[in-house]
mmCIF file of C-alpha atoms in Angstrom:
data_model
loop_
_atom_site.group_PDB
_atom_site.id
_atom_site.type_symbol
_atom_site.label_atom_id
_atom_site.label_comp_id
_atom_site.label_asym_id
_atom_site.label_seq_id
_atom_site.Cartn_x
_atom_site.Cartn_y
_atom_site.Cartn_z
ATOM 1 C CA MET A 1 75.346 125.567 77.626
ATOM 2 C CA SER A 2 71.918 125.956 79.249
ATOM 3 C CA GLU A 3 69.750 129.018 79.169
ATOM 4 C CA LYS A 4 67.333 130.473 81.698
ATOM 5 C CA ASN A 5 64.959 133.359 81.110
ATOM 6 C CA GLY A 6 66.537 134.118 77.803
ATOM 7 C CA ALA A 7 69.979 134.721 79.319
ATOM 8 C CA SER A 8 72.763 132.270 78.699
ATOM 9 C CA LYS A 9 74.761 131.014 81.645
ATOM 10 C CA THR A 10 78.565 131.037 81.453
ATOM 11 C CA ARG A 11 80.766 129.150 83.754
ATOM 12 C CA ARG A 12 83.107 131.440 85.767
ATOM 13 C CA VAL A 13 86.809 130.584 85.082
ATOM 14 C CA LYS A 14 88.446 129.679 88.253
ATOM 15 C CA ARG A 15 91.652 131.551 88.930
ATOM 16 C CA ALA A 16 94.794 129.830 90.184
ATOM 17 C CA PRO A 17 95.571 130.762 93.817
ATOM 18 C CA VAL A 18 98.487 132.986 92.872
ATOM 19 C CA GLU A 19 96.403 134.750 90.242
ATOM 20 C CA ARG A 20 93.607 135.225 92.872
ATOM 21 C CA VAL A 21 96.077 136.930 95.246
ATOM 22 C CA ALA A 22 97.354 139.191 92.381
ATOM 23 C CA ALA A 23 93.744 140.241 91.415
ATOM 24 C CA ILE A 24 92.860 141.026 95.124
ATOM 25 C CA GLU A 25 96.089 143.076 95.552
ATOM 26 C CA THR A 26 95.271 145.052 92.469
ATOM 27 C CA GLU A 27 91.704 145.706 93.631
ATOM 28 C CA LEU A 28 92.969 146.581 97.062
ATOM 29 C CA ALA A 29 95.363 149.240 95.722
ATOM 30 C CA ARG A 30 92.676 150.697 93.468
ATOM 31 C CA VAL A 31 90.137 150.933 96.431
ATOM 32 C CA ARG A 32 92.828 152.334 98.801
ATOM 33 C CA ALA A 33 93.742 155.021 96.330
ATOM 34 C CA ARG A 34 90.058 155.858 95.898
ATOM 35 C CA GLU A 35 89.393 156.064 99.667
ATOM 36 C CA GLU A 36 92.561 158.187 100.170
ATOM 37 C CA ARG A 37 91.257 160.648 97.557
ATOM 38 C CA ARG A 38 87.800 160.760 99.196
ATOM 39 C CA LEU A 39 89.427 161.387 102.561
ATOM 40 C CA ILE A 40 91.564 164.187 101.335
ATOM 41 C CA ARG A 41 88.632 165.928 99.603
ATOM 42 C CA ALA A 42 86.495 165.624 102.807
ATOM 43 C CA ALA A 43 89.273 166.966 105.017
ATOM 44 C CA ASP A 44 89.859 169.828 102.555
ATOM 45 C CA LYS A 45 86.176 170.682 102.441
ATOM 46 C CA ALA A 46 85.996 170.681 106.284
ATOM 47 C CA GLY A 47 88.867 173.229 106.399
ATOM 48 C CA PHE A 48 91.421 170.685 107.885
ATOM 49 C CA PHE A 49 94.249 172.044 105.774
ATOM 50 C CA ASN A 50 93.636 175.664 106.986
ATOM 51 C CA LEU A 51 94.797 174.595 110.520
ATOM 52 C CA SER A 52 97.886 172.944 111.970
ATOM 53 C CA PHE A 53 97.450 169.702 113.908
ATOM 54 C CA SER A 54 100.054 167.385 115.309
ATOM 55 C CA ARG A 55 100.081 163.758 114.298
ATOM 56 C CA ALA A 56 98.748 162.768 117.724
ATOM 57 C CA GLU A 57 95.932 165.318 117.504
ATOM 58 C CA THR A 58 94.998 164.133 114.010
ATOM 59 C CA GLU A 59 94.938 160.537 115.106
ATOM 60 C CA ALA A 60 92.848 161.462 118.175
ATOM 61 C CA MET A 61 90.281 163.170 115.940
ATOM 62 C CA PHE A 62 89.976 160.020 113.806
ATOM 63 C CA ARG A 63 89.603 157.784 116.815
ATOM 64 C CA HIS A 64 86.935 160.063 118.258
ATOM 65 C CA ALA A 65 85.022 160.053 114.992
ATOM 66 C CA ILE A 66 85.080 156.200 114.907
ATOM 67 C CA GLU A 67 83.969 155.976 118.514
ATOM 68 C CA VAL A 68 80.953 158.322 118.197
ATOM 69 C CA SER A 69 79.823 156.727 114.935
ATOM 70 C CA ALA A 70 76.369 155.217 115.512
ATOM 71 C CA ALA A 71 76.733 152.273 113.308
ATOM 72 C CA PRO A 72 80.116 151.903 111.786
ATOM 73 C CA ARG A 73 80.319 149.447 108.860
ATOM 74 C CA ARG A 74 83.377 147.509 107.798
ATOM 75 C CA SER A 75 84.951 149.239 104.886
ATOM 76 C CA MET A 76 85.572 147.570 101.520
ATOM 77 C CA LEU A 77 89.291 147.900 102.298
ATOM 78 C CA ALA A 78 88.857 145.858 105.500
ATOM 79 C CA GLN A 79 86.880 143.287 103.564
ATOM 80 C CA LEU A 80 89.484 143.100 100.815
ATOM 81 C CA ASN A 81 92.289 142.787 103.346
ATOM 82 C CA GLU A 82 90.534 139.801 104.899
ATOM 83 C CA LYS A 83 90.060 138.235 101.452
ATOM 84 C CA LEU A 84 93.708 138.873 100.652
ATOM 85 C CA MET A 85 94.854 137.090 103.867
ATOM 86 C CA GLN A 86 92.524 134.137 103.022
ATOM 87 C CA ALA A 87 93.758 133.997 99.373
ATOM 88 C CA ARG A 88 97.433 134.078 100.462
ATOM 89 C CA SER A 89 96.821 131.269 102.807
ATOM 90 C CA ARG A 90 95.164 129.205 100.119
ATOM 91 C CA ALA A 91 97.969 130.072 97.735
ATOM 92 C CA SER A 92 100.562 129.007 100.296
ATOM 93 C CA LYS A 93 98.731 125.803 100.917
ATOM 94 C CA ALA A 94 98.401 125.077 97.224
ATOM 95 C CA ALA A 95 102.136 125.850 96.661
ATOM 96 C CA ARG A 96 103.004 123.307 99.419
ATOM 97 C CA ALA A 97 100.723 120.725 97.881
ATOM 98 C CA ASP A 98 102.302 121.226 94.384
ATOM 99 C CA ASP A 99 105.788 120.981 95.884
ATOM 100 C CA ALA A 100 104.878 117.724 97.413
ATOM 101 C CA ARG A 101 103.302 116.446 94.220
ATOM 102 C CA ARG A 102 106.425 117.516 92.262
ATOM 103 C CA LYS A 103 108.711 115.728 94.605
ATOM 104 C CA ALA A 104 106.588 112.593 94.539
ATOM 105 C CA LEU A 105 106.542 112.562 90.677
ATOM 106 C CA LEU A 106 110.325 112.986 90.630
ATOM 107 C CA GLY A 107 110.674 110.260 93.228
ATOM 108 C CA GLY A 108 108.415 108.005 91.208
ATOM 109 C CA PHE A 109 110.494 108.756 88.070
ATOM 110 C CA LEU A 110 113.646 107.793 89.966
ATOM 111 C CA VAL A 111 112.152 104.567 91.258
ATOM 112 C CA ALA A 112 110.923 103.597 87.767
ATOM 113 C CA ARG A 113 114.325 104.181 86.193
ATOM 114 C CA CYS A 114 116.183 102.269 89.007
ATOM 115 C CA ARG A 115 113.864 99.318 88.418
ATOM 116 C CA GLN A 116 114.177 99.389 84.740
ATOM 117 C CA LYS A 117 117.819 100.152 84.585
ATOM 118 C CA PRO A 118 119.918 98.536 87.516
ATOM 119 C CA GLU A 119 122.891 100.658 86.542
ATOM 120 C CA VAL A 120 120.923 103.789 87.385
ATOM 121 C CA HIS A 121 120.323 102.487 90.875
ATOM 122 C CA THR A 122 124.023 101.649 91.190
ATOM 123 C CA MET A 123 124.937 105.108 90.045
ATOM 124 C CA PHE A 124 122.788 106.959 92.633
ATOM 125 C CA ALA A 125 122.307 104.678 95.657
ATOM 126 C CA LEU A 126 125.451 105.803 97.564
ATOM 127 C CA ASP A 127 124.869 109.429 96.828
ATOM 128 C CA LEU A 128 121.228 109.138 97.796
ATOM 129 C CA ARG A 129 122.226 107.654 101.189
ATOM 130 C CA ARG A 130 124.625 110.498 101.760
ATOM 131 C CA PHE A 131 121.887 112.971 100.760
ATOM 132 C CA LEU A 132 119.525 111.431 103.364
ATOM 133 C CA GLU A 133 122.175 111.401 106.077
ATOM 134 C CA SER A 134 122.999 115.003 105.523
ATOM 135 C CA HIS A 135 119.772 116.277 107.137
ATOM 136 C CA GLU A 136 120.633 118.814 109.826
ATOM 137 C CA ASN A 137 118.517 116.925 112.405
ATOM 138 C CA ALA A 138 120.241 113.575 113.125
ATOM 139 C CA GLU A 139 117.001 111.965 114.293
ATOM 140 C CA VAL A 140 115.177 112.940 111.125
ATOM 141 C CA ALA A 141 118.184 111.812 109.028
ATOM 142 C CA ALA A 142 118.082 108.371 110.705
ATOM 143 C CA ARG A 143 114.335 108.025 110.103
ATOM 144 C CA ASN A 144 114.624 108.997 106.469
ATOM 145 C CA VAL A 145 117.521 106.502 105.886
ATOM 146 C CA ALA A 146 115.489 103.712 107.568
ATOM 147 C CA LEU A 147 112.437 104.554 105.452
ATOM 148 C CA CYS A 148 114.483 104.297 102.224
ATOM 149 C CA GLU A 149 116.805 101.482 103.456
ATOM 150 C CA ALA A 150 115.130 98.736 101.478
ATOM 151 C CA PHE A 151 115.154 100.813 98.284
ATOM 152 C CA LEU A 152 118.817 101.681 98.754
ATOM 153 C CA ASP A 153 119.559 98.018 98.921
ATOM 154 C CA ASN A 154 117.143 96.874 96.196
ATOM 155 C CA PRO A 155 114.875 99.122 94.132
ATOM 156 C CA ASN A 156 112.423 96.198 93.658
ATOM 157 C CA ALA A 157 112.101 95.529 97.354
ATOM 158 C CA PRO A 158 108.424 95.229 98.350
ATOM 159 C CA GLU A 159 106.748 97.119 101.219
ATOM 160 C CA PRO A 160 106.999 95.245 104.509
ATOM 161 C CA GLY A 161 103.933 93.185 105.260
ATOM 162 C CA GLY A 162 101.559 93.218 108.296
ATOM 163 C CA GLN A 163 100.897 96.973 107.973
ATOM 164 C CA PRO A 164 97.494 98.762 107.461
ATOM 165 C CA VAL A 165 96.949 99.940 103.917
ATOM 166 C CA SER A 166 96.895 103.545 105.145
ATOM 167 C CA GLU A 167 100.313 103.136 106.744
ATOM 168 C CA THR A 168 101.760 101.345 103.647
ATOM 169 C CA TRP A 169 100.423 104.303 101.523
ATOM 170 C CA ARG A 170 101.909 106.941 103.896
ATOM 171 C CA ARG A 171 105.330 105.368 103.924
ATOM 172 C CA ARG A 172 105.426 105.013 100.160
ATOM 173 C CA SER A 173 104.306 108.597 99.619
ATOM 174 C CA HIS A 174 106.919 109.950 102.109
ATOM 175 C CA ARG A 175 109.649 107.814 100.536
ATOM 176 C CA LEU A 176 108.735 109.210 97.023
ATOM 177 C CA ILE A 177 108.870 112.702 98.341
ATOM 178 C CA LEU A 178 112.344 112.170 99.843
ATOM 179 C CA LEU A 179 113.600 110.613 96.632
ATOM 180 C CA GLY A 180 112.125 113.535 94.638
ATOM 181 C CA ALA A 181 113.757 116.005 97.050
ATOM 182 C CA TYR A 182 117.050 114.304 96.208
ATOM 183 C CA VAL A 183 116.532 114.691 92.526
ATOM 184 C CA MET A 184 115.532 118.360 92.893
ATOM 185 C CA ALA A 185 118.641 119.027 95.110
ATOM 186 C CA ARG A 186 121.047 117.450 92.628
ATOM 187 C CA HIS A 187 119.280 119.177 89.705
ATOM 188 C CA GLU A 188 119.892 122.477 91.467
ATOM 189 C CA ASP A 189 123.523 121.487 92.053
ATOM 190 C CA GLY A 190 123.915 120.810 88.329
ATOM 191 C CA ASN A 191 124.699 117.149 88.769
ATOM 192 C CA ALA A 192 125.621 115.856 85.379
ATOM 193 C CA ALA A 193 124.240 112.400 85.839
ATOM 194 C CA ILE A 194 120.862 113.671 87.140
ATOM 195 C CA LEU A 195 120.630 116.313 84.371
ATOM 196 C CA ARG A 196 121.345 113.711 81.736
ATOM 197 C CA LEU A 197 118.826 111.197 83.223
ATOM 198 C CA LEU A 198 116.141 113.891 83.287
ATOM 199 C CA ALA A 199 116.871 115.104 79.785
ATOM 200 C CA GLU A 200 116.744 111.607 78.346
ATOM 201 C CA ASP A 201 113.951 109.890 80.238
ATOM 202 C CA LEU A 202 111.713 112.339 82.119
ATOM 203 C CA PRO A 203 109.745 113.475 78.997
ATOM 204 C CA GLY A 204 108.721 109.953 78.156
ATOM 205 C CA PHE A 205 107.881 109.182 81.787
ATOM 206 C CA VAL A 206 105.582 112.219 81.989
ATOM 207 C CA SER A 207 103.883 111.604 78.657
ATOM 208 C CA GLN A 208 102.967 108.088 79.809
ATOM 209 C CA SER A 209 101.617 109.246 83.181
ATOM 210 C CA ARG A 210 97.925 109.460 83.986
ATOM 211 C CA TYR A 211 97.793 113.201 83.808
ATOM 212 C CA PRO A 212 100.516 114.283 81.312
ATOM 213 C CA GLU A 213 99.424 117.837 80.868
ATOM 214 C CA ARG A 214 99.159 118.467 84.610
ATOM 215 C CA HIS A 215 102.417 116.676 85.304
ATOM 216 C CA SER A 216 104.266 118.544 82.524
ATOM 217 C CA GLN A 217 103.139 121.844 84.117
ATOM 218 C CA LEU A 218 104.347 120.673 87.562
ATOM 219 C CA LEU A 219 107.661 119.539 86.141
ATOM 220 C CA LYS A 220 108.299 122.124 83.509
ATOM 221 C CA ALA A 221 111.548 123.232 85.218
ATOM 222 C CA TYR A 222 112.914 119.724 84.869
ATOM 223 C CA LEU A 223 111.799 118.954 81.283
#
């Protein structure tokens, strides 16, 4: 830890996107309650509650006050609302990214087990094809089946040659996500064979991965 001018520097702990949203929502509620109290005190002091105004008249008074203000500044509430929208957008993006990573990991797990244990491939190949064919959009279903066709026939099938590296990587990633989506769907359905495979082999697969702690966190619902 470095020090400057006698004061130690501490690194700010970075909140997870969901925690950031919750923190802003809490601050927003606190500031709104404070501003509402200030507004009520100001209205009471001005004699507002000694008279009767319709809702339309009250709103008109507020609009007029805003219009005649010489240099209105954005309130803290407005700034917090903007931050909240940005934080929610980042949290949604992070959740989608985590979901894709989770599916890719589960897809990689299924591929590894099918390659190591041919009987696993035999057990799931037909059901996997049916899962891919069940997509509500027939064109998407056909593309998904075509993408996984080689794996459905042979888990050790290589990627087709003559493609740019980026295209090979994209196809592989998409295939792993599809396979992971299958594992997740069957896990949710309570498929006994998938549940047994996950219970017996997933912990070892995760522990041998490049980022075991991160992957354990992503896959905690399946471990």
